[in-house]
Amino acid sequence: GEDVEQSLFLSVREGDSSVINCTYTDSSSTYLYWYKQEPGAGLQLLTYIFSNMDMKQDQRLTVLLNKKDKHLSLRIADTQTGDSAIYFCAETHDYKLSFGAGTTVTVRA
Amino acid sequence: KAGVTQTPRYLIKTRGQQVTLSCSPISGHRSVSWYQQTPGQGLQFLFEYFSETQRNKGNFPGRFSGRQFSNSRSEMNVSTLELGDSALYLCASSYGQASYEQYFGPGTRLTVT
């Protein structure tokens, strides 16, 4: 079965890097995702990584995948106030996404 | 290109009633998925459709149903509403049969009183 876990809260100072961690259990997942949700909005696809990759970089975002430990992380460089949101890790299997509970990131001045 | 649109955005219903929510995918996208988001259960998968065929269904009671039309638009229906059905219902679309980029709409906020 699928089970995605992530820490619930992260507080970071503006300009610092944020690292959000996630563990998953379904080793057959082909892709792993990071979504962002701002208050009152839907989910925004931030980035995703194919399971045969170790790292993916996209502007300020860096995704690291450790398949052996089933660990996924998202690093946001130079965190800004607009990065305050809930971040969801997700894995895909049989045409569905299984999400973690979400990490609430608060950026303080 | 317009994003995923969902109507209505907000809805208030009474327990026992039924409701229909609508989702229009991004132009050219043929897969539509539905998710329920609640504070207690988080994001849970309801069902996924591709070319009018349901390919997967989540663990929800039969009161939850859906369909997809030939133009890829999708509807979901909840009958005999319960208080616990109050949630944000999110629709996502993706391009092809095995596309892994799912784009979400803004959701429909359903409140059952």
mmCIF file of C-alpha atoms in Angstrom:
data_model
loop_
_atom_site.group_PDB
_atom_site.id
_atom_site.type_symbol
_atom_site.label_atom_id
_atom_site.label_comp_id
_atom_site.label_asym_id
_atom_site.label_seq_id
_atom_site.Cartn_x
_atom_site.Cartn_y
_atom_site.Cartn_z
ATOM 1 C CA GLY A 1 0.000 0.000 0.000
ATOM 2 C CA GLU A 2 0.945 3.633 -0.199
ATOM 3 C CA ASP A 3 1.908 5.780 2.743
ATOM 4 C CA VAL A 4 3.609 9.146 2.493
ATOM 5 C CA GLU A 5 4.890 10.909 5.572
ATOM 6 C CA GLN A 6 6.264 14.389 6.054
ATOM 7 C CA SER A 7 6.932 16.740 8.930
ATOM 8 C CA LEU A 8 4.056 19.107 9.665
ATOM 9 C CA PHE A 9 5.738 22.461 10.251
ATOM 10 C CA LEU A 10 8.816 24.387 9.176
ATOM 11 C CA SER A 11 9.771 27.934 10.115
ATOM 12 C CA VAL A 12 12.512 29.638 8.119
ATOM 13 C CA ARG A 13 14.029 33.086 7.967
ATOM 14 C CA GLU A 14 13.650 35.062 4.763
ATOM 15 C CA GLY A 15 16.704 34.576 2.561
ATOM 16 C CA ASP A 16 17.664 31.242 4.129
ATOM 17 C CA SER A 17 17.212 27.846 2.493
ATOM 18 C CA SER A 18 14.240 25.653 3.363
ATOM 19 C CA VAL A 19 14.414 21.874 3.319
ATOM 20 C CA ILE A 20 11.226 19.835 3.432
ATOM 21 C CA ASN A 21 11.527 16.092 3.910
ATOM 22 C CA CYS A 22 9.255 13.233 2.945
ATOM 23 C CA THR A 23 9.318 9.445 3.141
ATOM 24 C CA TYR A 24 7.258 7.091 1.029
ATOM 25 C CA THR A 25 6.674 3.362 1.030
ATOM 26 C CA ASP A 26 5.625 2.372 -2.488
ATOM 27 C CA SER A 27 8.831 1.340 -4.247
ATOM 28 C CA SER A 28 6.924 0.937 -7.524
ATOM 29 C CA SER A 29 6.162 4.663 -7.745
ATOM 30 C CA THR A 30 7.424 5.966 -11.062
ATOM 31 C CA TYR A 31 7.294 9.648 -10.256
ATOM 32 C CA LEU A 32 7.422 11.628 -7.029
ATOM 33 C CA TYR A 33 6.001 15.108 -6.727
ATOM 34 C CA TRP A 34 6.009 18.319 -4.800
ATOM 35 C CA TYR A 35 2.887 20.474 -4.776
ATOM 36 C CA LYS A 36 2.301 23.857 -3.142
ATOM 37 C CA GLN A 37 -1.011 25.062 -1.737
ATOM 38 C CA GLU A 38 -1.670 28.637 -0.719
ATOM 39 C CA PRO A 39 -4.667 29.594 1.435
ATOM 40 C CA GLY A 40 -7.960 29.195 -0.400
ATOM 41 C CA ALA A 41 -6.311 27.832 -3.524
ATOM 42 C CA GLY A 42 -5.868 24.521 -5.292
ATOM 43 C CA LEU A 43 -2.592 22.638 -5.625
ATOM 44 C CA GLN A 44 0.212 24.025 -7.736
ATOM 45 C CA LEU A 45 2.602 21.508 -9.280
ATOM 46 C CA LEU A 46 6.070 22.701 -8.297
ATOM 47 C CA THR A 47 8.265 19.936 -9.599
ATOM 48 C CA TYR A 48 8.546 16.189 -9.915
ATOM 49 C CA ILE A 49 11.301 13.640 -10.252
ATOM 50 C CA PHE A 50 11.462 10.354 -12.101
ATOM 51 C CA SER A 51 12.303 7.434 -9.852
ATOM 52 C CA ASN A 52 15.549 6.631 -11.674
ATOM 53 C CA MET A 53 16.966 10.087 -10.938
ATOM 54 C CA ASP A 54 18.817 11.195 -7.826
ATOM 55 C CA MET A 55 18.482 14.932 -8.179
ATOM 56 C CA LYS A 56 16.577 17.532 -10.146
ATOM 57 C CA GLN A 57 17.154 21.268 -10.066
ATOM 58 C CA ASP A 58 14.691 23.869 -11.281
ATOM 59 C CA GLN A 59 15.634 27.470 -10.538
ATOM 60 C CA ARG A 60 15.397 27.873 -6.742
ATOM 61 C CA LEU A 61 14.093 24.337 -6.250
ATOM 62 C CA THR A 62 16.243 21.241 -5.777
ATOM 63 C CA VAL A 63 14.737 17.793 -5.364
ATOM 64 C CA LEU A 64 16.810 14.969 -3.917
ATOM 65 C CA LEU A 65 15.707 11.349 -4.083
ATOM 66 C CA ASN A 66 17.217 8.518 -2.053
ATOM 67 C CA LYS A 67 15.553 5.392 -3.400
ATOM 68 C CA LYS A 68 17.248 3.072 -0.951
ATOM 69 C CA ASP A 69 15.775 4.908 2.034
ATOM 70 C CA LYS A 70 12.618 5.970 0.132
ATOM 71 C CA HIS A 71 13.367 9.553 1.111
ATOM 72 C CA LEU A 72 12.516 12.650 -0.904
ATOM 73 C CA SER A 73 13.437 16.219 -0.083
ATOM 74 C CA LEU A 74 12.700 19.644 -1.509
ATOM 75 C CA ARG A 75 15.158 22.469 -1.003
ATOM 76 C CA ILE A 76 14.050 26.029 -1.652
ATOM 77 C CA ALA A 77 16.958 28.431 -1.990
ATOM 78 C CA ASP A 78 16.691 32.077 -0.906
ATOM 79 C CA THR A 79 13.254 31.547 0.672
ATOM 80 C CA GLN A 80 10.864 34.477 0.201
ATOM 81 C CA THR A 81 7.663 35.507 1.953
ATOM 82 C CA GLY A 82 5.736 34.293 -1.091
ATOM 83 C CA ASP A 83 7.003 30.798 -0.348
ATOM 84 C CA SER A 84 4.832 30.634 2.778
ATOM 85 C CA ALA A 85 2.372 27.852 2.027
ATOM 86 C CA ILE A 86 1.643 24.176 2.588
ATOM 87 C CA TYR A 87 3.877 21.814 0.634
ATOM 88 C CA PHE A 88 2.714 18.329 -0.239
ATOM 89 C CA CYS A 89 4.847 15.393 -1.218
ATOM 90 C CA ALA A 90 3.081 12.800 -3.393
ATOM 91 C CA GLU A 91 3.747 9.511 -5.113
ATOM 92 C CA THR A 92 1.859 8.040 -8.031
ATOM 93 C CA HIS A 93 0.572 4.554 -8.600
ATOM 94 C CA ASP A 94 -2.272 3.219 -10.777
ATOM 95 C CA TYR A 95 -3.192 6.681 -12.075
ATOM 96 C CA LYS A 96 -3.653 8.167 -8.609
ATOM 97 C CA LEU A 97 -1.615 10.454 -6.399
ATOM 98 C CA SER A 98 -1.084 9.580 -2.743
ATOM 99 C CA PHE A 99 -0.252 12.630 -0.675
ATOM 100 C CA GLY A 100 1.475 13.290 2.583
ATOM 101 C CA ALA A 101 -0.256 15.411 5.229
ATOM 102 C CA GLY A 102 1.564 18.520 4.078
ATOM 103 C CA THR A 103 4.293 20.688 5.609
ATOM 104 C CA THR A 104 3.282 24.223 6.574
ATOM 105 C CA VAL A 105 6.185 26.517 5.794
ATOM 106 C CA THR A 106 6.238 29.882 7.534
ATOM 107 C CA VAL A 107 8.740 32.470 6.359
ATOM 108 C CA ARG A 108 9.679 35.057 8.966
ATOM 109 C CA ALA A 109 11.372 38.357 8.308
ATOM 110 C CA LYS B 1 -4.000 28.212 -22.233
ATOM 111 C CA ALA B 2 -6.703 28.252 -19.582
ATOM 112 C CA GLY B 3 -6.188 26.117 -16.502
ATOM 113 C CA VAL B 4 -8.500 23.588 -14.918
ATOM 114 C CA THR B 5 -11.827 25.170 -14.033
ATOM 115 C CA GLN B 6 -14.280 23.950 -11.440
ATOM 116 C CA THR B 7 -17.834 25.039 -10.848
ATOM 117 C CA PRO B 8 -19.288 26.075 -8.578
ATOM 118 C CA ARG B 9 -16.513 27.397 -6.356
ATOM 119 C CA TYR B 10 -18.652 27.367 -3.222
ATOM 120 C CA LEU B 11 -21.717 25.372 -2.333
ATOM 121 C CA ILE B 12 -23.868 24.978 0.760
ATOM 122 C CA LYS B 13 -26.168 21.985 0.966
ATOM 123 C CA THR B 14 -28.340 20.356 3.595
ATOM 124 C CA ARG B 15 -27.797 16.851 4.917
ATOM 125 C CA GLY B 16 -29.648 14.311 2.789
ATOM 126 C CA GLN B 17 -29.501 16.357 -0.405
ATOM 127 C CA GLN B 18 -27.386 15.510 -3.419
ATOM 128 C CA VAL B 19 -24.837 17.618 -5.246
ATOM 129 C CA THR B 20 -23.100 17.659 -8.629
ATOM 130 C CA LEU B 21 -19.716 19.265 -9.125
ATOM 131 C CA SER B 22 -18.213 20.040 -12.507
ATOM 132 C CA CYS B 23 -14.656 20.083 -13.813
ATOM 133 C CA SER B 24 -13.341 21.295 -17.161
ATOM 134 C CA PRO B 25 -9.801 20.102 -17.834
ATOM 135 C CA ILE B 26 -7.046 21.981 -19.592
ATOM 136 C CA SER B 27 -7.674 21.965 -23.323
ATOM 137 C CA GLY B 28 -6.277 18.772 -24.839
ATOM 138 C CA HIS B 29 -6.098 16.907 -21.543
ATOM 139 C CA ARG B 30 -7.974 13.632 -21.524
ATOM 140 C CA SER B 31 -7.470 12.399 -17.960
ATOM 141 C CA VAL B 32 -9.417 13.847 -15.054
ATOM 142 C CA SER B 33 -8.985 12.914 -11.392
ATOM 143 C CA TRP B 34 -10.950 13.947 -8.317
ATOM 144 C CA TYR B 35 -9.658 14.366 -4.763
ATOM 145 C CA GLN B 36 -11.295 15.249 -1.469
ATOM 146 C CA GLN B 37 -9.404 17.451 0.977
ATOM 147 C CA THR B 38 -10.421 17.697 4.633
ATOM 148 C CA PRO B 39 -8.488 18.859 7.711
ATOM 149 C CA GLY B 40 -8.804 15.429 9.308
ATOM 150 C CA GLN B 41 -8.111 13.080 6.411
ATOM 151 C CA GLY B 42 -5.992 15.277 4.173
ATOM 152 C CA LEU B 43 -6.029 14.681 0.438
ATOM 153 C CA GLN B 44 -7.770 11.500 -0.629
ATOM 154 C CA PHE B 45 -8.221 10.107 -4.112
ATOM 155 C CA LEU B 46 -11.796 9.655 -5.299
ATOM 156 C CA PHE B 47 -11.553 8.472 -8.928
ATOM 157 C CA GLU B 48 -9.763 8.904 -12.238
ATOM 158 C CA TYR B 49 -11.166 8.931 -15.767
ATOM 159 C CA PHE B 50 -9.510 8.672 -19.143
ATOM 160 C CA SER B 51 -11.509 8.843 -22.369
ATOM 161 C CA GLU B 52 -14.776 8.352 -20.462
ATOM 162 C CA THR B 53 -13.498 5.214 -18.680
ATOM 163 C CA GLN B 54 -12.941 5.028 -14.954
ATOM 164 C CA ARG B 55 -9.498 3.542 -14.458
ATOM 165 C CA ASN B 56 -9.220 3.732 -10.690
ATOM 166 C CA LYS B 57 -11.463 4.417 -7.744
ATOM 167 C CA GLY B 58 -10.616 5.346 -4.193
ATOM 168 C CA ASN B 59 -12.045 3.948 -1.000
ATOM 169 C CA PHE B 60 -15.252 5.967 -0.804
ATOM 170 C CA PRO B 61 -18.841 4.778 -0.390
ATOM 171 C CA GLY B 62 -21.091 4.300 -3.384
ATOM 172 C CA ARG B 63 -22.738 7.671 -2.679
ATOM 173 C CA PHE B 64 -19.766 9.153 -4.507
ATOM 174 C CA SER B 65 -19.896 8.720 -8.251
ATOM 175 C CA GLY B 66 -18.454 10.368 -11.289
ATOM 176 C CA ARG B 67 -18.399 10.396 -15.030
ATOM 177 C CA GLN B 68 -16.511 11.872 -17.911
ATOM 178 C CA PHE B 69 -17.960 13.166 -21.132
ATOM 179 C CA SER B 70 -16.630 12.872 -24.661
ATOM 180 C CA ASN B 71 -15.206 16.403 -24.452
ATOM 181 C CA SER B 72 -13.226 15.297 -21.353
ATOM 182 C CA ARG B 73 -15.282 17.413 -18.978
ATOM 183 C CA SER B 74 -16.105 15.539 -15.802
ATOM 184 C CA GLU B 75 -18.737 15.640 -13.111
ATOM 185 C CA MET B 76 -18.860 14.064 -9.701
ATOM 186 C CA ASN B 77 -22.024 13.459 -7.762
ATOM 187 C CA VAL B 78 -22.560 12.907 -4.069
ATOM 188 C CA SER B 79 -25.960 11.624 -3.011
ATOM 189 C CA THR B 80 -27.520 11.630 0.447
ATOM 190 C CA LEU B 81 -25.063 14.169 1.771
ATOM 191 C CA GLU B 82 -23.631 13.752 5.253
ATOM 192 C CA LEU B 83 -21.981 16.357 7.462
ATOM 193 C CA GLY B 84 -18.664 14.587 6.937
ATOM 194 C CA ASP B 85 -18.831 15.260 3.211
ATOM 195 C CA SER B 86 -17.980 18.900 3.895
ATOM 196 C CA ALA B 87 -14.650 19.349 2.147
ATOM 197 C CA LEU B 88 -12.709 20.960 -0.638
ATOM 198 C CA TYR B 89 -13.146 18.873 -3.781
ATOM 199 C CA LEU B 90 -10.262 19.182 -6.180
ATOM 200 C CA CYS B 91 -10.120 18.166 -9.796
ATOM 201 C CA ALA B 92 -6.890 17.542 -11.686
ATOM 202 C CA SER B 93 -6.222 16.965 -15.348
ATOM 203 C CA SER B 94 -3.353 15.487 -17.297
ATOM 204 C CA TYR B 95 -2.579 15.040 -20.941
ATOM 205 C CA GLY B 96 -2.247 11.479 -22.059
ATOM 206 C CA GLN B 97 -2.880 7.930 -21.064
ATOM 207 C CA ALA B 98 0.198 7.795 -18.873
ATOM 208 C CA SER B 99 0.954 11.430 -18.305
ATOM 209 C CA TYR B 100 2.428 12.182 -14.930
ATOM 210 C CA GLU B 101 1.916 15.934 -14.822
ATOM 211 C CA GLN B 102 -1.358 16.511 -13.050
ATOM 212 C CA TYR B 103 -2.627 20.084 -12.851
ATOM 213 C CA PHE B 104 -5.210 21.026 -10.278
ATOM 214 C CA GLY B 105 -8.140 23.389 -10.367
ATOM 215 C CA PRO B 106 -9.041 25.806 -7.553
ATOM 216 C CA GLY B 107 -11.525 23.383 -6.042
ATOM 217 C CA THR B 108 -15.149 23.472 -4.971
ATOM 218 C CA ARG B 109 -15.748 24.170 -1.289
ATOM 219 C CA LEU B 110 -18.769 22.109 -0.201
ATOM 220 C CA THR B 111 -20.381 22.784 3.147
ATOM 221 C CA VAL B 112 -23.066 20.405 4.388
ATOM 222 C CA THR B 113 -25.309 21.699 7.169
#
